[in-house]
Structures are given as C-alpha cells and as structure tokens.
C-alpha positions in Angstrom: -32.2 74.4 -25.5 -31.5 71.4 -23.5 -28.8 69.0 -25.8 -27.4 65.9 -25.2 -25.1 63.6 -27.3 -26.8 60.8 -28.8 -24.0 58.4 -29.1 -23.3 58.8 -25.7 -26.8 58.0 -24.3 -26.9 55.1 -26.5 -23.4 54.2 -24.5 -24.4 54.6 -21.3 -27.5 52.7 -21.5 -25.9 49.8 -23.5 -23.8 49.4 -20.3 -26.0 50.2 -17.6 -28.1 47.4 -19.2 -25.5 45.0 -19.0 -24.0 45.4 -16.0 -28.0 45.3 -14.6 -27.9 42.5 -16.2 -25.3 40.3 -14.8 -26.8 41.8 -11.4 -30.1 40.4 -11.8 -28.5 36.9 -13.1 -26.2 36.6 -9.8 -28.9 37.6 -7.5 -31.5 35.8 -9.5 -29.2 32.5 -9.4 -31.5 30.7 -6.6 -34.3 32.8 -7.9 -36.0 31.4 -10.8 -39.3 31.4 -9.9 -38.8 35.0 -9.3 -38.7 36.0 -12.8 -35.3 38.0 -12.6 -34.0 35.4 -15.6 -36.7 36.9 -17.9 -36.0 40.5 -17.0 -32.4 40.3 -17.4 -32.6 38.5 -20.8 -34.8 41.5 -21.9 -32.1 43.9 -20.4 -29.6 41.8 -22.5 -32.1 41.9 -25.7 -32.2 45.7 -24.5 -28.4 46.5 -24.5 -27.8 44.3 -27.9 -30.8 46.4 -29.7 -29.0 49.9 -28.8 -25.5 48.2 -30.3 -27.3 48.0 -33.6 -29.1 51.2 -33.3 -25.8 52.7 -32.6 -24.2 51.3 -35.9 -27.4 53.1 -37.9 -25.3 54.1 -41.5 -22.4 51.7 -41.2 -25.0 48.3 -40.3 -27.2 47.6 -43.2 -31.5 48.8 -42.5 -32.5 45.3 -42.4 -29.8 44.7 -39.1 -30.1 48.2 -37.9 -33.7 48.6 -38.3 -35.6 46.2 -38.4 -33.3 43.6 -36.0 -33.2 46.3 -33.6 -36.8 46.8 -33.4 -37.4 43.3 -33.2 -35.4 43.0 -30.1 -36.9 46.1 -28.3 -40.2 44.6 -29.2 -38.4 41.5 -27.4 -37.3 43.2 -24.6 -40.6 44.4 -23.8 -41.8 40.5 -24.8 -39.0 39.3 -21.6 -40.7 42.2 -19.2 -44.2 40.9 -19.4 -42.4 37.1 -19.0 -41.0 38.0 -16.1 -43.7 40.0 -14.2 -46.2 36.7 -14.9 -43.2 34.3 -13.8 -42.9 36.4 -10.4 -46.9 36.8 -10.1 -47.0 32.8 -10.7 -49.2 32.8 -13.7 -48.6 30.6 -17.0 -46.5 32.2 -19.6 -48.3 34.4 -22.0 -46.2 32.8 -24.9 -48.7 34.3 -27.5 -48.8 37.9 -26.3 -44.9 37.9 -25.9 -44.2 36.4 -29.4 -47.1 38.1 -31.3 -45.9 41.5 -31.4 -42.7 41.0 -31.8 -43.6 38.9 -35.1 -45.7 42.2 -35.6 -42.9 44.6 -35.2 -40.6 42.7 -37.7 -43.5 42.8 -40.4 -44.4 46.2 -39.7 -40.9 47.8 -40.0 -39.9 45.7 -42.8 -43.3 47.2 -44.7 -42.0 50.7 -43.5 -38.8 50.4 -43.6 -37.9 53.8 -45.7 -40.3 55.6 -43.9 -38.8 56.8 -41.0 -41.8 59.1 -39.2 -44.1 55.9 -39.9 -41.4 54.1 -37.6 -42.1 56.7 -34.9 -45.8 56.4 -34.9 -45.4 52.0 -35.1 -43.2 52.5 -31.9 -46.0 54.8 -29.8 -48.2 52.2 -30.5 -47.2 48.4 -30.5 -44.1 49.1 -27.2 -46.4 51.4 -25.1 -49.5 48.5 -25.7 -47.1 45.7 -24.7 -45.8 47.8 -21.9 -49.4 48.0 -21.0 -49.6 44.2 -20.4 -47.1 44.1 -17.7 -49.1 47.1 -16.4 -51.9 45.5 -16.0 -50.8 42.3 -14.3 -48.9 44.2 -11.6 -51.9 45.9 -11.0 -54.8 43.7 -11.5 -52.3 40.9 -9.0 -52.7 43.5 -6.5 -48.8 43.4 -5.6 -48.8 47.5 -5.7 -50.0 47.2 -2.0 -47.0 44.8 -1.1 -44.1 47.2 -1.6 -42.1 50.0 -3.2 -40.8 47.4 -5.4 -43.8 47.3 -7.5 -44.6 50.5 -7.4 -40.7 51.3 -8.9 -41.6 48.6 -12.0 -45.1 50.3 -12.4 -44.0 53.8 -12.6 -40.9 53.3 -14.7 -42.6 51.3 -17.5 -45.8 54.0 -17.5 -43.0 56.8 -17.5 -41.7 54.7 -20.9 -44.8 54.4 -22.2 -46.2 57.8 -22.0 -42.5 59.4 -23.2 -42.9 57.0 -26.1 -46.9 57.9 -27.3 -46.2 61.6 -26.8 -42.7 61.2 -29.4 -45.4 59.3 -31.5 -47.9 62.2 -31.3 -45.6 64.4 -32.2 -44.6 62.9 -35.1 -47.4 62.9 -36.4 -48.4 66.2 -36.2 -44.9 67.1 -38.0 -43.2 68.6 -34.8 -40.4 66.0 -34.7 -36.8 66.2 -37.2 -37.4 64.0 -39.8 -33.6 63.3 -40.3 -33.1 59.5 -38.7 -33.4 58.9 -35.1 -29.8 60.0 -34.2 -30.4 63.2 -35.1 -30.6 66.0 -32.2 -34.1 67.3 -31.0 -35.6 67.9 -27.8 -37.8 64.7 -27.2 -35.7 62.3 -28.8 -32.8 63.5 -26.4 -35.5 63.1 -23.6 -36.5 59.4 -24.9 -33.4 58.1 -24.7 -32.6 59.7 -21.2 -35.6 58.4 -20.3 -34.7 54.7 -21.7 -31.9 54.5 -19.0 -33.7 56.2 -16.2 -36.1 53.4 -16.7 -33.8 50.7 -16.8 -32.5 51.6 -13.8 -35.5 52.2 -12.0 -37.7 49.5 -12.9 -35.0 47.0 -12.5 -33.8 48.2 -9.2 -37.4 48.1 -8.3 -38.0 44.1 -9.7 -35.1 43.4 -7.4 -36.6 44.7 -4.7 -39.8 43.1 -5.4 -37.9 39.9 -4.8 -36.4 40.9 -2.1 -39.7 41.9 -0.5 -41.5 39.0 -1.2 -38.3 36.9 0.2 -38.5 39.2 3.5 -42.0 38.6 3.5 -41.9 34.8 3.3 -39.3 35.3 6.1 -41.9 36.7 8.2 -44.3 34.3 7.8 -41.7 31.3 8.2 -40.8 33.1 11.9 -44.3 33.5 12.8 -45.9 30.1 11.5 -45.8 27.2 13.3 -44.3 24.4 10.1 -46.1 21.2 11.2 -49.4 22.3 11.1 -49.2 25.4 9.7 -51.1 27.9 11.9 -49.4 30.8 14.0 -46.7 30.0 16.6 -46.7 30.9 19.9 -45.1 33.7 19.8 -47.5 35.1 17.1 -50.0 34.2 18.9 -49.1 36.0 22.2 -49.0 39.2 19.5 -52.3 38.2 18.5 -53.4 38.3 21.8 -51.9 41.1 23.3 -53.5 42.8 20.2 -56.9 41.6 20.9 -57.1 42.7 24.4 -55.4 46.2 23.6 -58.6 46.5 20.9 -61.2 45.4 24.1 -59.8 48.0 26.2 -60.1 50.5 23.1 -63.5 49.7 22.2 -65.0 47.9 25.0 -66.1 45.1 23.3 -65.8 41.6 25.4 -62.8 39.4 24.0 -63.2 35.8 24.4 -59.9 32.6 24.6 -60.6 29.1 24.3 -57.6 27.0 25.3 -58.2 24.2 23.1 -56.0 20.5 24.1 -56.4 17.6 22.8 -57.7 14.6 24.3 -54.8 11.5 25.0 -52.5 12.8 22.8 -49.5 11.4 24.1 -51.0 7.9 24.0 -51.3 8.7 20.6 -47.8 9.4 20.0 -46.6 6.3 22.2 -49.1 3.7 20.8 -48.9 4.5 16.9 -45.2 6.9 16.5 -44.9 10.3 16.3 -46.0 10.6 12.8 -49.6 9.6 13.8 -49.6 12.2 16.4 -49.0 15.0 13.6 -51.3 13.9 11.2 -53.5 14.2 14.4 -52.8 17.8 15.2 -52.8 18.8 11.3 -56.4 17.1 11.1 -57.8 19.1 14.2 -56.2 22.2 13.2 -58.2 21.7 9.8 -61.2 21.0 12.0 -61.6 24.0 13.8 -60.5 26.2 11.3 -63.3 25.3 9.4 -65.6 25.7 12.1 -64.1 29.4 12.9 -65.1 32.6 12.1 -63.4 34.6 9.6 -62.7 37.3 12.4 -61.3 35.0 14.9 -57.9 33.8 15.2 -56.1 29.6 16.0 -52.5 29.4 17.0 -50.1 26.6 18.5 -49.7 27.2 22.2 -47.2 24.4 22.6 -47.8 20.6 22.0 -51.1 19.9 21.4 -52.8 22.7 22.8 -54.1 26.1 20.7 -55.5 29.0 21.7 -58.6 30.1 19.6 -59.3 34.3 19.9 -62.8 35.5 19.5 -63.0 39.1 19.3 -66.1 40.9 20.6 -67.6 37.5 21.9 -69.2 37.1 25.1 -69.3 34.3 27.5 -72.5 32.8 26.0 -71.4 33.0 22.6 -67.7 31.7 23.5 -69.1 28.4 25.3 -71.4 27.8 22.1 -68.6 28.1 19.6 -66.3 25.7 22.3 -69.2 23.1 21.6 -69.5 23.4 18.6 -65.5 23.1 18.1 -65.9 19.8 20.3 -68.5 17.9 18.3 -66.8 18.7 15.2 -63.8 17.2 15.8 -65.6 14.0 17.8 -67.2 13.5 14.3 -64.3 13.8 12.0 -62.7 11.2 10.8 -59.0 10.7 11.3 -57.2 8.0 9.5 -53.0 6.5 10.4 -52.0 3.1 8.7 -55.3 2.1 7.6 -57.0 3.1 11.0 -59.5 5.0 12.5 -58.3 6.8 15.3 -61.1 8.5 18.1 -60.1 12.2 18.4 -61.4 14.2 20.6 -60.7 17.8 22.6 -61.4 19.6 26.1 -62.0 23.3 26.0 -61.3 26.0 28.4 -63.3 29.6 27.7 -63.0 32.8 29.0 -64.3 36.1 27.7 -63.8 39.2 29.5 -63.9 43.2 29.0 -60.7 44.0 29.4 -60.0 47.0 31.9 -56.9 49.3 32.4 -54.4 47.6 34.1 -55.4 43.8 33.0 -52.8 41.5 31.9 -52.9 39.4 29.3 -51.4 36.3 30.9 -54.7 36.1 33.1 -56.9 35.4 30.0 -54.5 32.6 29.3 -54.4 31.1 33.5 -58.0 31.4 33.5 -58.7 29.6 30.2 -55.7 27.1 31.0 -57.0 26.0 34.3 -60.6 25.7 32.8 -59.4 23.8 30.3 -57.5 21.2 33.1 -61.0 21.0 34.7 -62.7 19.8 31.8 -60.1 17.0 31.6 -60.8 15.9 34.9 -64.1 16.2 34.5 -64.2 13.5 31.8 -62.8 14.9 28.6 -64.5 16.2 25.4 -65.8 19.1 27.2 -66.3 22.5 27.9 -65.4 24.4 31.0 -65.9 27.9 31.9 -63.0 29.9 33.6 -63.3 33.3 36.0 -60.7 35.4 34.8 -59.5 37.6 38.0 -58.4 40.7 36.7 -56.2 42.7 37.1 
C-alpha cells in the first residue's frame, strides 16, 4: 500500500504555495488586470490554511478547524476572483464571500464531527471550484491556449479528488481518526493539492503570457491610427486569398481604395484632420463590407479591400456602393464639414498557376490612378495580365 507522510505533504505544499506566490506577484507587478494578484493571494490564503492544519492538536479547533476551512474556502473565493478579473467581467463579490461565510457556519455547527467535515468539503470547495470552471469555459478562452486548458484541468482534477474522498466518507470507507491520519485517498488528496497548485498556476501564468503574446501579434499586424490591418498583414491576407482561388477556383476580387485630395486635407486643416479623415472612411467602408471580405492600410491614404469569390460584376458594384457611402457621410474637424470622397480601382481574377500576387495589386493600382484622372469619386476597372 502506497504511504506517504502527511506532515511532509503539508510542507511541501505550504512552500510550493509560497514561493508560487511571490512568482505570480513579480510577474503579475505590471499585470493587474490579469488577475495574477487574486490568484496569488489565494495561493497565500492556501499556504497559511495548511500552517494551521498542520498545527491540528497543538492549535485550538476553532483556529485549526474552522480558520483553516475558512481560508481554503477563501482560496477557492481568490481563484474565481481572479479568473473573472482576467476574463474582464465584474467581481462576483457575493459568490466569493458567500461560501466562505457558509464554510465558517457550517464547520463551527460540525465542529466535533469529523466525517461530517469530509462530506461539507466534497460539497461547498468542489461547487465553488465549479464557478471558475464555468467561466473559463463559457468565456471560451479554452480555444486560446494551453494556459487555460492547465487551469481547467487542475481545478476539475481537485474537484473530482475532493467529491470522491466525500463519497467515501460517507459510505464509511475512510479512517475516521482526524485528517492527519494515514489512508490511501487522503495521502492522494493532499498529493493532489500540490500537483494542482502547481499546475493550475503555471497554467494562469501562461494564460497571461499568451494573451500578452497575442496582443503582441495584433499590435505588429494592426495598423494604430485607424486600426485596421497593416500592410504587411495585408500582403498575408492577400497572398492567402489568391492561394485559396487557385485551390478552389473561385474568382478573387481587389479594390485599391485612395482617397480623394487627401493631402490638401492635411496642408489646409493639420495633420490631425487628415486622421480623423482616414479613421471616418475606414469606419465607412467597413460598414458597408461583407463579413467575408477583408480592409487593410496599403500606405497613406490608400487600402486595399479583398473580396473572396467575387467576380468582376459583383466587385464594380460593391466599389459603387463603397463610393456613395463615403460621398454621403458626414465628416466633421473644428466645427466643419469636410467633403470626403474616394476613387476605386477593381480587379477580380481566377488565379492560375504561376500568377503573382503583385499583378492583382498593379492592375488595381493603375485603375485606381485612372479614375483620378478621370474626375475622382469613381470607379475604374483594371485588366490584370497574368502571369
């Protein structure tokens, strides 16, 4: 029979949880949104909960009992904080306080009945551990990363370890003696207690450290004044597209969108006008885009638009379309109305083996230079020679 030493599991979790702890609390310094201050508080509440659980016999019940409980109750209380602070949700001040007011009534009630204990735990820890649970996966932040999945699995492992030791209680199969006496599943609960500290901090860590990598990514591939993708996104974006035409055959369309006396703009009224220009046509045409189709920031004041499977036809219509729309907005600098408007360029091909990409963008770009000759606040057609 497997048999480990108590004491020493207490021990080793106490500092494990500690030193976890002071991890989370330096990486977590610029952090705060993150939740990593909630989670190492309840590692804290965690370690300080096992100090009095440890001194069962020399602490009196009400400390070693009943305070303990409290605070494990607590640390579950900091987990659920700290999952709703990273997901960005309000704090759930009631169902982190409620149980642990619960716990403290419960055990005080109970407090010479030590297999009544048991059962209380394998029901009121595993049902706040289900909170947490549920937020992770209702948020959806399981598909974002290992991180998650770390969290998830190591407070489920907790809960299920602590419902079966409740179980089994019940039914009589576990000593009766005081919870630092020997026995198969109580060795296995407290094991278990620092495998999941372990791995379901390591796990919120790298949660933040995934989301911060992903923001990273987004940062590089967004352009910050207006807030669309950045040229070199959108080149990936393109290439993309025209690897899908070739696959499927379907006809991928580019409207090189640039707009109209933009740098008189910028001379006449200052720089400042000319971005709240460029942020109000982006908004423009977004809304007038399919949720397929694709806007990014060329360079200055020119975007490209992707359609995917969009012919010629159906290309020049949506370029009209994008042309009235921003003729009849309204855009406002200083208490003015400025007169915005934009010349299109489209293009929509089949792409064939051997194509480049770049032609889609000559073809569209030269369009796109006809329709300003040709007046402005138009729409030209290019050819696009392949090859």
């Amino acid at each position: 029979m497997i048999s480990l030493h108590v004491p020493t599991l207490l021990f080793v979790t106490i500092v494990a949880s500690v030193l976890v702890a002071a991890g989370l609390l330096v990486v977590g310094a610029n952090r705060r949104r993150e939740g990593l201050g909630w989670w190492a508080l309840g590692l804290l509440l965690h370690a300080l909960a096992y100090v009095l659980l440890a001194g069962r016999g020399q602490l009196p019940d009400v400390i070693s009992i009943i305070v303990a409980n409290m605070l494990t109750s607590g640390v579950f209380a900091c987990l659920l904080g700290g999952v709703y602070q990273f997901l960005g949700r309000s704090m759930p001040w009631a169902r982190m306080l409620v149980p642990v007011a619960i716990t403290g009534v419960l055990f005080t009630a109970f407090l010479d009945d030590y297999p009544m204990r048991l059962v209380l735990t394998g029901v009121i820890y595993p049902l706040q551990l289900l909170m947490p649970l549920l937020a992770l996966w209702r948020s959806g932040a399981l598909r974002s990363g290992r991180g998650a999945w770390l969290v998830f699995l190591g407070l489920l492992l907790q809960s299920l370890m602590l419902v079966v030791r409740a179980v089994m209680t019940a039914l009589g199969l576990m000593p009766g003696g005081g919870v630092m006496e020997g026995g198969l599943v109580q060795h296995l609960t407290f094991l278990l207690a620092f495998v999941t500290v372990q791995s379901s901090s390591f796990g919120y860590v790298l949660m933040a450290l995934e989301r911060a990598d992903a923001a990273s990514r987004r940062l590089a591939a967004q352009d910050p004044l207006t807030g669309v993708p950045n040229r070199r996104a959108t080149i990936a974006a393109l290439e993309a597209g025209a690897a899908q035409s070739l696959q499927d055959g379907h006809p991928l369309a580019l409207l090189m969108v640039d707009v109209d006396h933009f740098k008189s703009i910028n001379d006449d009224l200052g720089h400042l006008a000319g971005d709240r220009v460029l942020c109000g046509v982006v908004d423009v045409l977004c809304a007038q885009l399919r949720a397929q189709d694709f806007i990014g920031r060329y360079g200055g004041e020119e975007f490209l638009v992707l359609l995917p499977r969009t012919p010629a036809a159906g290309a020049v219509e949506l370029a009209r379309k994008l042309c009235t729309a921003v003729e009849q907005a309204r855009f406002r600098h200083a208490g003015r109305e400025l007169p915005v408007t934009i010349s299109v360029g489209a293009v929509s091909a089949r792409v064939q083996p051997g194509d480049r990409w770049e032609c889609l963008i000559d073809a569209a770009d030269a369009a796109m230079y006809r329709a300003k000759r040709a007046g402005r606040n138009r729409v030209e057609v290019g050819r696009w020679a392949q090859g």
